[in-house]
PDB file of N, CA and C and ligand atoms in Angstrom:
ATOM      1  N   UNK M   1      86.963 108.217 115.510  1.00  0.00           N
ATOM      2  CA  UNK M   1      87.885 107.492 114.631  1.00  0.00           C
ATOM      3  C   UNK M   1      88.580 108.479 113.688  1.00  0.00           C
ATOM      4  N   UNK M   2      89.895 108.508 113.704  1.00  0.00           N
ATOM      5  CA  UNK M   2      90.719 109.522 112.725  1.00  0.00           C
ATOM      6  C   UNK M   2      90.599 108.669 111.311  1.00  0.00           C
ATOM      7  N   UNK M   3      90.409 109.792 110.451  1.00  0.00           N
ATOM      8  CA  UNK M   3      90.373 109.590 108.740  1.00  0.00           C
ATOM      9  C   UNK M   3      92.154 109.686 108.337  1.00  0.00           C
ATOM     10  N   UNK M   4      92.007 108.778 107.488  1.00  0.00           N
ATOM     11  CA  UNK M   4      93.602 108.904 106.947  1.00  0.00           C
ATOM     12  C   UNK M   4      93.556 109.057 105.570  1.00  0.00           C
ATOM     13  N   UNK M   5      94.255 109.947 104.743  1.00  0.00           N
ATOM     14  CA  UNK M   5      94.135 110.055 103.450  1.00  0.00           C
ATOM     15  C   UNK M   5      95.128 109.135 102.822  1.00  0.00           C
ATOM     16  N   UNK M   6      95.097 108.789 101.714  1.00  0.00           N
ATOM     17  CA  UNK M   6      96.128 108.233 101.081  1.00  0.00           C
ATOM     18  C   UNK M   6      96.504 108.659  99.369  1.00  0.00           C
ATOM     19  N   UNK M   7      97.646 109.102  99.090  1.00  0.00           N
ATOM     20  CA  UNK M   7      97.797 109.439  97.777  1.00  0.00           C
ATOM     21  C   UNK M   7      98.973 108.875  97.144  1.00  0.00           C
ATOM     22  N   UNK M   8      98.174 108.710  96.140  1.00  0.00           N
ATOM     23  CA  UNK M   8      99.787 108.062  94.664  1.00  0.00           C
ATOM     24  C   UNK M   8     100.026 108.380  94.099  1.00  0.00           C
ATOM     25  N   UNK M   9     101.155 107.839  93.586  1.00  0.00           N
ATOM     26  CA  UNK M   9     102.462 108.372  92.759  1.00  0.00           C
ATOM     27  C   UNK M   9     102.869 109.827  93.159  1.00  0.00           C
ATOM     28  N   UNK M  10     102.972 110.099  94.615  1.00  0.00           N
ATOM     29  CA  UNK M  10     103.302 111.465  95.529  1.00  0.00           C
ATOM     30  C   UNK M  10     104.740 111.552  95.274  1.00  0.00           C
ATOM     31  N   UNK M  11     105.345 112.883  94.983  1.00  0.00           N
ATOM     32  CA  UNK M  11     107.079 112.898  94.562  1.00  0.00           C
ATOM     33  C   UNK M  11     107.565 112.658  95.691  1.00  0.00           C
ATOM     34  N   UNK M  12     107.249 113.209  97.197  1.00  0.00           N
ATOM     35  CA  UNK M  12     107.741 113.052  98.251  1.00  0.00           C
ATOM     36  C   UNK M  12     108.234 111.275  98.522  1.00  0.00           C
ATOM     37  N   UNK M  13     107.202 110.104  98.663  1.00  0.00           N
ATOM     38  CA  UNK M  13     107.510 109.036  98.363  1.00  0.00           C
ATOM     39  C   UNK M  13     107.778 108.426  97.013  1.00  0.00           C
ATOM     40  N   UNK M  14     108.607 109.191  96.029  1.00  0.00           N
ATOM     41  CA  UNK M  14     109.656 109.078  95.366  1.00  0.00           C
ATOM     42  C   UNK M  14     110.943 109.413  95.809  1.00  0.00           C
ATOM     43  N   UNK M  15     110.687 109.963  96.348  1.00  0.00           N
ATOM     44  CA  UNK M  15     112.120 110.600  96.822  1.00  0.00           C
ATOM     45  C   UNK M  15     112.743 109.062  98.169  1.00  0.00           C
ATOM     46  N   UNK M  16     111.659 109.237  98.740  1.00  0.00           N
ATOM     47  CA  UNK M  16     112.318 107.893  99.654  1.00  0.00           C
ATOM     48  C   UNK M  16     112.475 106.933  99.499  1.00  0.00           C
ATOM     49  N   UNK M  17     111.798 106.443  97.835  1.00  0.00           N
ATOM     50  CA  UNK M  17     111.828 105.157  97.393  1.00  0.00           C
ATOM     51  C   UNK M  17     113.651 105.652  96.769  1.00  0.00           C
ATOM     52  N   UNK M  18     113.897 106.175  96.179  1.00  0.00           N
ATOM     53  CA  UNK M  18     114.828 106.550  96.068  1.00  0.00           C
ATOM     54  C   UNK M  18     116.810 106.379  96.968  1.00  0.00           C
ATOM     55  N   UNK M  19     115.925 107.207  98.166  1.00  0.00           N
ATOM     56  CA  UNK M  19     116.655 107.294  99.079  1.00  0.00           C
ATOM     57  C   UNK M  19     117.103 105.642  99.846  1.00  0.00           C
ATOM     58  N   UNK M  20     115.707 105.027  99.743  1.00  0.00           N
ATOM     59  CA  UNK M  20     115.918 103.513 100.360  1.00  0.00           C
ATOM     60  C   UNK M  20     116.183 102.515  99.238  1.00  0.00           C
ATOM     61  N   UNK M  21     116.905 103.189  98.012  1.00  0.00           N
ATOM     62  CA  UNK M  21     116.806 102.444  97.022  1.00  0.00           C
ATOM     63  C   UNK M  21     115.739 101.362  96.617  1.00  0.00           C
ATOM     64  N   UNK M  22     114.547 101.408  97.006  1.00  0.00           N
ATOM     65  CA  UNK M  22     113.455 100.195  97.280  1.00  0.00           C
ATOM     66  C   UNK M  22     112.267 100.664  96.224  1.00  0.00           C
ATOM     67  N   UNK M  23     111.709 100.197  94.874  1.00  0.00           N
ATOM     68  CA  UNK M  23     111.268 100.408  94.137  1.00  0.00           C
ATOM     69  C   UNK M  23     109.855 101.044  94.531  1.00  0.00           C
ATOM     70  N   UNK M  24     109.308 100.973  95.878  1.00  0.00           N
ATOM     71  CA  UNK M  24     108.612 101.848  96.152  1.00  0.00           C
ATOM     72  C   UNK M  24     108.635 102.055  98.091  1.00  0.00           C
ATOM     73  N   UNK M  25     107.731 103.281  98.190  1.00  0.00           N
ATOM     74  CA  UNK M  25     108.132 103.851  99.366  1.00  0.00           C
ATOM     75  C   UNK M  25     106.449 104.135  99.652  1.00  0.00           C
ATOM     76  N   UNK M  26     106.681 104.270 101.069  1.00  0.00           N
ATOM     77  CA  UNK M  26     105.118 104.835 101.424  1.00  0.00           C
ATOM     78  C   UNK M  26     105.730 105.718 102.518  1.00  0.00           C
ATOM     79  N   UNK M  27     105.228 107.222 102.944  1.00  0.00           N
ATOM     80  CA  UNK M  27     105.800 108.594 103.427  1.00  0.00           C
ATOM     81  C   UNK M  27     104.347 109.281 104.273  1.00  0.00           C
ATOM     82  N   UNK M  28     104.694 109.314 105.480  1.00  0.00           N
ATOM     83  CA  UNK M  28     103.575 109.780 106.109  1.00  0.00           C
ATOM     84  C   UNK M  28     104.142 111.113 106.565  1.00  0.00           C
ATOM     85  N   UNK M  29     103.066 112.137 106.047  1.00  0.00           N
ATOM     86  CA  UNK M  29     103.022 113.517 107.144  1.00  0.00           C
ATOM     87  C   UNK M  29     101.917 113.629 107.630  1.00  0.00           C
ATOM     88  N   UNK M  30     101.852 113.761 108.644  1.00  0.00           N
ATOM     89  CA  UNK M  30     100.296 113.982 109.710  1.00  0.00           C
ATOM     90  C   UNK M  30      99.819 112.780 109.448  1.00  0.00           C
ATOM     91  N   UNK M  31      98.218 113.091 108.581  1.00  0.00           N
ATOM     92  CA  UNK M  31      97.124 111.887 108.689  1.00  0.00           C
ATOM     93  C   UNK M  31      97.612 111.438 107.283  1.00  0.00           C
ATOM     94  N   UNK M  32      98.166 112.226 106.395  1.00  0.00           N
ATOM     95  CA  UNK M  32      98.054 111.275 105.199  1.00  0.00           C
ATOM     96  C   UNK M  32      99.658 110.720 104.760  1.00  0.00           C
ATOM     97  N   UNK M  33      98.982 109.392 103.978  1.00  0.00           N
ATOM     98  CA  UNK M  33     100.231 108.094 103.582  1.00  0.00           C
ATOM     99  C   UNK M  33     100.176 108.725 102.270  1.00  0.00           C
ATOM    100  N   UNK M  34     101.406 108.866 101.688  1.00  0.00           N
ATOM    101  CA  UNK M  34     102.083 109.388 100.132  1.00  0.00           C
ATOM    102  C   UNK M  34     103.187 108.055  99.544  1.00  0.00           C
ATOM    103  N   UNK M  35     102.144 107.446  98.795  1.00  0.00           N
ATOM    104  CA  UNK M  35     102.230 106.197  98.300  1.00  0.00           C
ATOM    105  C   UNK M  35     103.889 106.517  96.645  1.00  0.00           C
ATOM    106  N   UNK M  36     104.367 105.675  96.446  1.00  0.00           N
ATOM    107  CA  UNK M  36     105.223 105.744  95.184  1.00  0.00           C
ATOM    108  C   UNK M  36     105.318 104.172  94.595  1.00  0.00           C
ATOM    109  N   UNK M  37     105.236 103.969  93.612  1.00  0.00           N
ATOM    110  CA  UNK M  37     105.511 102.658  93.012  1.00  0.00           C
ATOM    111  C   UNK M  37     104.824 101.612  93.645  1.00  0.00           C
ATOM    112  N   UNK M  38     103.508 101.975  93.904  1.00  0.00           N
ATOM    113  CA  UNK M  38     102.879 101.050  95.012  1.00  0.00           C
ATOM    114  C   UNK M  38     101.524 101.938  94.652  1.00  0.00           C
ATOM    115  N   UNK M  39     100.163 100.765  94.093  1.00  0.00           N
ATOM    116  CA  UNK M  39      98.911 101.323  93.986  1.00  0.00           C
ATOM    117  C   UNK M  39      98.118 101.484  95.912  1.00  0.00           C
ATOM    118  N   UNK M  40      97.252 102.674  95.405  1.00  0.00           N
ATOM    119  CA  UNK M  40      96.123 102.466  96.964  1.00  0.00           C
ATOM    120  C   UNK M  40      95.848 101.168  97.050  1.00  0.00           C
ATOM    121  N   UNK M  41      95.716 100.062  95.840  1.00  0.00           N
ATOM    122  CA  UNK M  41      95.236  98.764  96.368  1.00  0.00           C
ATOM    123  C   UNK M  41      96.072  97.679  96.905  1.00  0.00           C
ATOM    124  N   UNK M  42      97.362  97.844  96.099  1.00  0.00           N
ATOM    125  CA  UNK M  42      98.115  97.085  96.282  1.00  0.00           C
ATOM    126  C   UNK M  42      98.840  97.311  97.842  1.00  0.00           C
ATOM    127  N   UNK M  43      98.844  98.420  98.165  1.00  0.00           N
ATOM    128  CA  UNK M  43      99.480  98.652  99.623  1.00  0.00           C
ATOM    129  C   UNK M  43      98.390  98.501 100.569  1.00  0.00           C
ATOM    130  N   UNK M  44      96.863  98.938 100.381  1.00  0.00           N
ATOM    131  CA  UNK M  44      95.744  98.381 101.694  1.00  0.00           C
ATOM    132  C   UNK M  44      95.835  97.061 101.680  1.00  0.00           C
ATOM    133  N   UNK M  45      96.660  96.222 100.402  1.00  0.00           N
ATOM    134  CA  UNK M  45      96.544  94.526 100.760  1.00  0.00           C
ATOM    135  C   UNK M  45      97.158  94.148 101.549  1.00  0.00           C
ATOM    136  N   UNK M  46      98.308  94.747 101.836  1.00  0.00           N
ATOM    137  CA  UNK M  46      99.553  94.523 102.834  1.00  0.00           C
ATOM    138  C   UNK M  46      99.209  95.245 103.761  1.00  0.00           C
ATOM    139  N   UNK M  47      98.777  93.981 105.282  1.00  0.00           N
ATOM    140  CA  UNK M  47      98.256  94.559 106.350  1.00  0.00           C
ATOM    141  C   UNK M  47      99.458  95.428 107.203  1.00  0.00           C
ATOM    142  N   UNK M  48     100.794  94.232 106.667  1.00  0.00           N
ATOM    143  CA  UNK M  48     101.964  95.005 107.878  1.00  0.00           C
ATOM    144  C   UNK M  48     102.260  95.865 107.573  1.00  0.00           C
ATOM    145  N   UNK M  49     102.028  96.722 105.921  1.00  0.00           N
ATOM    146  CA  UNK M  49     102.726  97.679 105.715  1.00  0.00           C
ATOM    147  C   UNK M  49     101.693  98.892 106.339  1.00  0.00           C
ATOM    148  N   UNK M  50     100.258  98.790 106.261  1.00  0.00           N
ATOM    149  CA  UNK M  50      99.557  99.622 106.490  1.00  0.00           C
ATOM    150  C   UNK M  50      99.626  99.739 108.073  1.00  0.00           C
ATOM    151  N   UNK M  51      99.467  99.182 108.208  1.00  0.00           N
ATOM    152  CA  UNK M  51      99.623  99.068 110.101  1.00  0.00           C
ATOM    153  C   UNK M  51     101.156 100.213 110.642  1.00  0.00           C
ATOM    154  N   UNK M  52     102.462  99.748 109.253  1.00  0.00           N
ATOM    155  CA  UNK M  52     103.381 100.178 110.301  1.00  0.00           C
ATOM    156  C   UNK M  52     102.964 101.945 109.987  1.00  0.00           C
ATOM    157  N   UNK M  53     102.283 102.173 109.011  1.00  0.00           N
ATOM    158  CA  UNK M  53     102.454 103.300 108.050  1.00  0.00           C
ATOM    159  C   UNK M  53     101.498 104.255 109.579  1.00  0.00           C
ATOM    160  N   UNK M  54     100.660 103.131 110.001  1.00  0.00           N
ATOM    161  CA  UNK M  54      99.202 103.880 110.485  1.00  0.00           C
ATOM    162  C   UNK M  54     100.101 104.117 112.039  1.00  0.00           C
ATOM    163  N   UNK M  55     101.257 103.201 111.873  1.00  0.00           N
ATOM    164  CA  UNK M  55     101.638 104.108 113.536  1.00  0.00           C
ATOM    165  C   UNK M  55     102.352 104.876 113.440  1.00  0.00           C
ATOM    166  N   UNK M  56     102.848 105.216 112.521  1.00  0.00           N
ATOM    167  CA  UNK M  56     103.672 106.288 112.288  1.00  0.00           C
ATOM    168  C   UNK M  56     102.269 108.102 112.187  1.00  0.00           C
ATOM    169  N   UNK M  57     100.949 107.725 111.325  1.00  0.00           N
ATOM    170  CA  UNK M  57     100.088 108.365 111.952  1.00  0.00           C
ATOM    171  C   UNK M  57     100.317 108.791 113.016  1.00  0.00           C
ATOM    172  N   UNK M  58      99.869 107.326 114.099  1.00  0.00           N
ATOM    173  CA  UNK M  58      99.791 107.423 115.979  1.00  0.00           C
ATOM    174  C   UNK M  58     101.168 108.506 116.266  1.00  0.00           C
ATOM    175  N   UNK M  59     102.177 107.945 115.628  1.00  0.00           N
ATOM    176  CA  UNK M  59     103.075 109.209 116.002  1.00  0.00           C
ATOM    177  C   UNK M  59     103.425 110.699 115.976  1.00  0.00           C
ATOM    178  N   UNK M  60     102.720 111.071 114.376  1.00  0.00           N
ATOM    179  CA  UNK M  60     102.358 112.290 114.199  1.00  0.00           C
ATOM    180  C   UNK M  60     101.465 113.171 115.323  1.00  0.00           C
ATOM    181  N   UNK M  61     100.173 112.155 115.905  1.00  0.00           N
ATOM    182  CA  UNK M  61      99.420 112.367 116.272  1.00  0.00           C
ATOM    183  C   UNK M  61      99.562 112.883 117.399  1.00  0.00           C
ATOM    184  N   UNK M  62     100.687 112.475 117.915  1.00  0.00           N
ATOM    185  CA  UNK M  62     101.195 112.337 120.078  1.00  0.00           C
ATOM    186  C   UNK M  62     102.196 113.561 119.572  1.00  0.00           C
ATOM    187  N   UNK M  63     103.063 113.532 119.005  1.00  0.00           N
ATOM    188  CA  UNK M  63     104.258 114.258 118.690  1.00  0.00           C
ATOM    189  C   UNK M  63     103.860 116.041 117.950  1.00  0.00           C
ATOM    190  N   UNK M  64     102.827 115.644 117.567  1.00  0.00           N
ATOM    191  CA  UNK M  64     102.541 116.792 116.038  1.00  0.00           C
ATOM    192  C   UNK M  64     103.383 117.056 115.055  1.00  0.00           C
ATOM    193  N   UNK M  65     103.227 117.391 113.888  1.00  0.00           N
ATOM    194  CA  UNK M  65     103.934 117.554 112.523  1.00  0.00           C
ATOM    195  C   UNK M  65     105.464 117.878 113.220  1.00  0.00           C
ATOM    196  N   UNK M  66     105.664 119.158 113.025  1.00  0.00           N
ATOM    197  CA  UNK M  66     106.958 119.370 113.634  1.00  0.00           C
ATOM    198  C   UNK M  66     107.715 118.843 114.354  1.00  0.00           C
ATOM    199  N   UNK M  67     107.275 118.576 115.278  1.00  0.00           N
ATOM    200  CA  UNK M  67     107.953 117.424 116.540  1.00  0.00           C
ATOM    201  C   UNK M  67     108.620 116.105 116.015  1.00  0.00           C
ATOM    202  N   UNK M  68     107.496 115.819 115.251  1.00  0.00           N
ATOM    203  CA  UNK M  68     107.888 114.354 114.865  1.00  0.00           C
ATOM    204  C   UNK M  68     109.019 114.561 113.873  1.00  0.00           C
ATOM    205  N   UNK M  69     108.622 115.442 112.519  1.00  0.00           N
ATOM    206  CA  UNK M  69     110.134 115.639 111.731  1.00  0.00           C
ATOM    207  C   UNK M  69     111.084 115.730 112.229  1.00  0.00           C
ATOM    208  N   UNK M  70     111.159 116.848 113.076  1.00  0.00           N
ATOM    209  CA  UNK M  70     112.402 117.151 113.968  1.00  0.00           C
ATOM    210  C   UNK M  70     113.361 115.766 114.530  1.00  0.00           C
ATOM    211  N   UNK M  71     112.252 115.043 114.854  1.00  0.00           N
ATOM    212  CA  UNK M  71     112.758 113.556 116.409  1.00  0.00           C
ATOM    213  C   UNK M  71     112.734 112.788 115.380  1.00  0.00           C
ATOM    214  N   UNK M  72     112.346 112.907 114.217  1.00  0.00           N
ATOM    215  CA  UNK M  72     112.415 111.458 112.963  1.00  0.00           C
ATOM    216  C   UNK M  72     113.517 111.463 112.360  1.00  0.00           C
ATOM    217  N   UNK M  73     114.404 112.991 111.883  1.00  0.00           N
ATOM    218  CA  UNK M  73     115.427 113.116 111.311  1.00  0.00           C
ATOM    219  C   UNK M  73     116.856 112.953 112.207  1.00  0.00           C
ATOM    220  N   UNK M  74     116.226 113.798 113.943  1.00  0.00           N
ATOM    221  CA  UNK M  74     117.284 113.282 114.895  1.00  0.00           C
ATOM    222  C   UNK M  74     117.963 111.953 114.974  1.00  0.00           C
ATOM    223  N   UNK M  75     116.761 110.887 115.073  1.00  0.00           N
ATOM    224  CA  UNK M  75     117.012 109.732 115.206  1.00  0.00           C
ATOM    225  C   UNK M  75     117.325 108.882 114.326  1.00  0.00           C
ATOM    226  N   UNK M  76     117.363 109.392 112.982  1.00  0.00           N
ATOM    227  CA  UNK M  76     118.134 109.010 111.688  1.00  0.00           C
ATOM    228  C   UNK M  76     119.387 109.346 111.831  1.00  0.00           C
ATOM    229  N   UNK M  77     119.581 110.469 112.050  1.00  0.00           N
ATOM    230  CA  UNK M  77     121.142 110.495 112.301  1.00  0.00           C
ATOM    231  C   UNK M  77     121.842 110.098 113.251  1.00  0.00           C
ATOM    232  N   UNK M  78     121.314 109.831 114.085  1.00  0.00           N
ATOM    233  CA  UNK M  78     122.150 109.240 115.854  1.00  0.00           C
ATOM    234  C   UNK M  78     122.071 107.928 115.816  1.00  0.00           C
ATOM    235  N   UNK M  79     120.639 107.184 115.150  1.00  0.00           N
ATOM    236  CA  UNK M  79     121.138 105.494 115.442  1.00  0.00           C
ATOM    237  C   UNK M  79     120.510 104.795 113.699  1.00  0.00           C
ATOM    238  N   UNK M  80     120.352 105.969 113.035  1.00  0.00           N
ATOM    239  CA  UNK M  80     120.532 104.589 111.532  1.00  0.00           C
ATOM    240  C   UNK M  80     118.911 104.494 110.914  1.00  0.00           C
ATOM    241  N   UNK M  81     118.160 104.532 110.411  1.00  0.00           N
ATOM    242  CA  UNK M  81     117.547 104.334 109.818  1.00  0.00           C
ATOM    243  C   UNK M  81     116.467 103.168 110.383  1.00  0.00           C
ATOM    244  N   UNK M  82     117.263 101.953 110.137  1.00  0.00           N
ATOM    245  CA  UNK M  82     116.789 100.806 110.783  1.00  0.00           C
ATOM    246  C   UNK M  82     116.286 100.676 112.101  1.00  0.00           C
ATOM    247  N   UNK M  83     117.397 101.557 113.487  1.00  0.00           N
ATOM    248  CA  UNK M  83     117.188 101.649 114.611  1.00  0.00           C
ATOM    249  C   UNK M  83     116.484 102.618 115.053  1.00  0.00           C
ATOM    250  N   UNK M  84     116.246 103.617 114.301  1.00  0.00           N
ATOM    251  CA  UNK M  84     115.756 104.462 114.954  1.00  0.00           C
ATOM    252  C   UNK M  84     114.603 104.045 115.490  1.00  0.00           C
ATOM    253  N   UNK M  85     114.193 105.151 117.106  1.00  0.00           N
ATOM    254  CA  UNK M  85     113.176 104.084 117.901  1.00  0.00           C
ATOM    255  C   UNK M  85     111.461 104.853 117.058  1.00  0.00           C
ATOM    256  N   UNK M  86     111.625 105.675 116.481  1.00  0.00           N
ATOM    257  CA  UNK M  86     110.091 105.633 116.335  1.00  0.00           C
ATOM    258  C   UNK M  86     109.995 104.360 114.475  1.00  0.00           C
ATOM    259  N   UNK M  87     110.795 104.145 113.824  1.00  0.00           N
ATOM    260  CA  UNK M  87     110.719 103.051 113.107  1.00  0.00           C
ATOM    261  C   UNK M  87     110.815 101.694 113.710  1.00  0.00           C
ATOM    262  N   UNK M  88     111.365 101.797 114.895  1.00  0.00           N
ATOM    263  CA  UNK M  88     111.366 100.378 115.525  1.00  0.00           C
ATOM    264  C   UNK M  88     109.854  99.982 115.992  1.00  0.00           C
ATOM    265  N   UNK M  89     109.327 101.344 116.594  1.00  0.00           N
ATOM    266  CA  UNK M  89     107.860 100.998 117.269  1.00  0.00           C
ATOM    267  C   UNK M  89     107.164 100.632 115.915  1.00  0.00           C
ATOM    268  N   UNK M  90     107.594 101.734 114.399  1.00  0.00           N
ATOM    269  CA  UNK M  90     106.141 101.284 113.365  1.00  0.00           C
ATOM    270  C   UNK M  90     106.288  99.406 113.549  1.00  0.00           C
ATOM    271  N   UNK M  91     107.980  99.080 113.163  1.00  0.00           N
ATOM    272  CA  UNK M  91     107.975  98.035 112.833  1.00  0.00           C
ATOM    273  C   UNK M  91     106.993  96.764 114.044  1.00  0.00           C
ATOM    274  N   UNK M  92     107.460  97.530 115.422  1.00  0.00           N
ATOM    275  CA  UNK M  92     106.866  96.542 115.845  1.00  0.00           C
ATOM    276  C   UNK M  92     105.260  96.579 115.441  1.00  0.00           C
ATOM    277  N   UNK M  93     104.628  97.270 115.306  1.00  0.00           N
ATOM    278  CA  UNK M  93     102.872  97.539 114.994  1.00  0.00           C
ATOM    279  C   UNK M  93     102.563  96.565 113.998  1.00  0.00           C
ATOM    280  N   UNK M  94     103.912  96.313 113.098  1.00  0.00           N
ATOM    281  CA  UNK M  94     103.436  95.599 112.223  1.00  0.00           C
ATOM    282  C   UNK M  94     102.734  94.365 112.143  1.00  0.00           C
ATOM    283  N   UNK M  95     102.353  93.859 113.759  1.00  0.00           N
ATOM    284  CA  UNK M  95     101.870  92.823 113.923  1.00  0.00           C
ATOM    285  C   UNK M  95     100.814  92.768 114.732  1.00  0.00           C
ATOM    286  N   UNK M  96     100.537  94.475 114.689  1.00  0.00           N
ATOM    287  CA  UNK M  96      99.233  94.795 116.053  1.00  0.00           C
ATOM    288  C   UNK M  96      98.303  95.131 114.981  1.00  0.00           C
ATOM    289  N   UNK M  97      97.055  93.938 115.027  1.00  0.00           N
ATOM    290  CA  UNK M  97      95.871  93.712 114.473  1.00  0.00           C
ATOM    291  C   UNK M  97      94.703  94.999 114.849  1.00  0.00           C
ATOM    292  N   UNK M  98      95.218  94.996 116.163  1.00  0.00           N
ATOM    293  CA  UNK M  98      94.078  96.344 116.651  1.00  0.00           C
ATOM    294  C   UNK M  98      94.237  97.532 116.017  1.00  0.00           C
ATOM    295  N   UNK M  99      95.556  97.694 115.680  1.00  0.00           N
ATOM    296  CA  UNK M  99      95.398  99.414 115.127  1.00  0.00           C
ATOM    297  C   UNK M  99      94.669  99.778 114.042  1.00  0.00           C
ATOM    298  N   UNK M 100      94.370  99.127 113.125  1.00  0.00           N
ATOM    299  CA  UNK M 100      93.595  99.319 111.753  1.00  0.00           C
ATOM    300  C   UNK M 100      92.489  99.805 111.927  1.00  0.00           C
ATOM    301  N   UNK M 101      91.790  99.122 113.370  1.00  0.00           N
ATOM    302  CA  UNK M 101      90.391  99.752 113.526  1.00  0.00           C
ATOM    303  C   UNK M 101      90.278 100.922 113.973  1.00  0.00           C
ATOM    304  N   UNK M 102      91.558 101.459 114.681  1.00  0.00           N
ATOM    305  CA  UNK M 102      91.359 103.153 114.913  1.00  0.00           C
ATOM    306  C   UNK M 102      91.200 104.182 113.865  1.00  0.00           C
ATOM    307  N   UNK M 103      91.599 103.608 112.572  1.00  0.00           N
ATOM    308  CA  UNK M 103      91.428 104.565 111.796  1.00  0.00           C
ATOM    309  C   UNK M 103      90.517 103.872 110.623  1.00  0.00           C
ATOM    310  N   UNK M 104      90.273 105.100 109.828  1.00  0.00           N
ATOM    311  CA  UNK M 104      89.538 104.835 108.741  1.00  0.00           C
ATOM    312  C   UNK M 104      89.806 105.492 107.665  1.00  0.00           C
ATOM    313  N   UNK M 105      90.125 104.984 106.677  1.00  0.00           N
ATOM    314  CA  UNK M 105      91.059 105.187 105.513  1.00  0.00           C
ATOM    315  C   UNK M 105      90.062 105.679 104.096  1.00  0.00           C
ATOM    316  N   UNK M 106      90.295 107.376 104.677  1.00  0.00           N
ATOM    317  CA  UNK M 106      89.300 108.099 103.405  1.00  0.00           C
ATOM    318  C   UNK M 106      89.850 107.755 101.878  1.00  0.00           C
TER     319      UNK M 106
HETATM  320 ZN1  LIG T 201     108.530 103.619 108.940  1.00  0.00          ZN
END
């Protein structure tokens, strides 16, 4: 079972709360979620958000660090934010109950 770290009030997810104008942001590199305007408790309450956060993990994971920045920023610029396909997959996760149990949230 992969460990996932989680940290708050991280500048990095300031910056995207920012960027998405959205009073807070949650920012994954590798295993760990970099929480902004959003407590560790208040975001493990929200299953869809943790779920989409934890496939974006799964993606780090298949892809590795680099890879994934690289293909995360590509696909921001070619189809949008919204469309891009590795945010389309978190979004879809957001409703896959199973993934939570792959990880375990140090
Ligand atoms: Zn996402």
């Amino acid at each position: 079972m992969l460990s996932v770290k989680i940290k708050e009030r991280a500048w990095i997810a300031c910056i995207a709360a920012r960027k998405l104008k959205a009073g807070n942001a949650a920012i994954v590199i590798g295993n760990t979620i970099y929480l902004y305007g959003v407590t560790r408790a208040g975001f493990l309450s929200n299953p869809a958000w943790l779920r989409h956060e934890l496939k974006h993990v799964e993606q780090y994971r298949r892809l590795s660090i680099p890879v994934f920045i690289i293909v995360y920023l590509y696909q921001c610029l070619r189809f949008g934010y919204t469309n891009a396909p590795l945010e389309l997959a978190a979004r879809q996760a957001e409703a896959d109950e199973g993934i939570t149990g792959n990880y375990r949230i140090a």
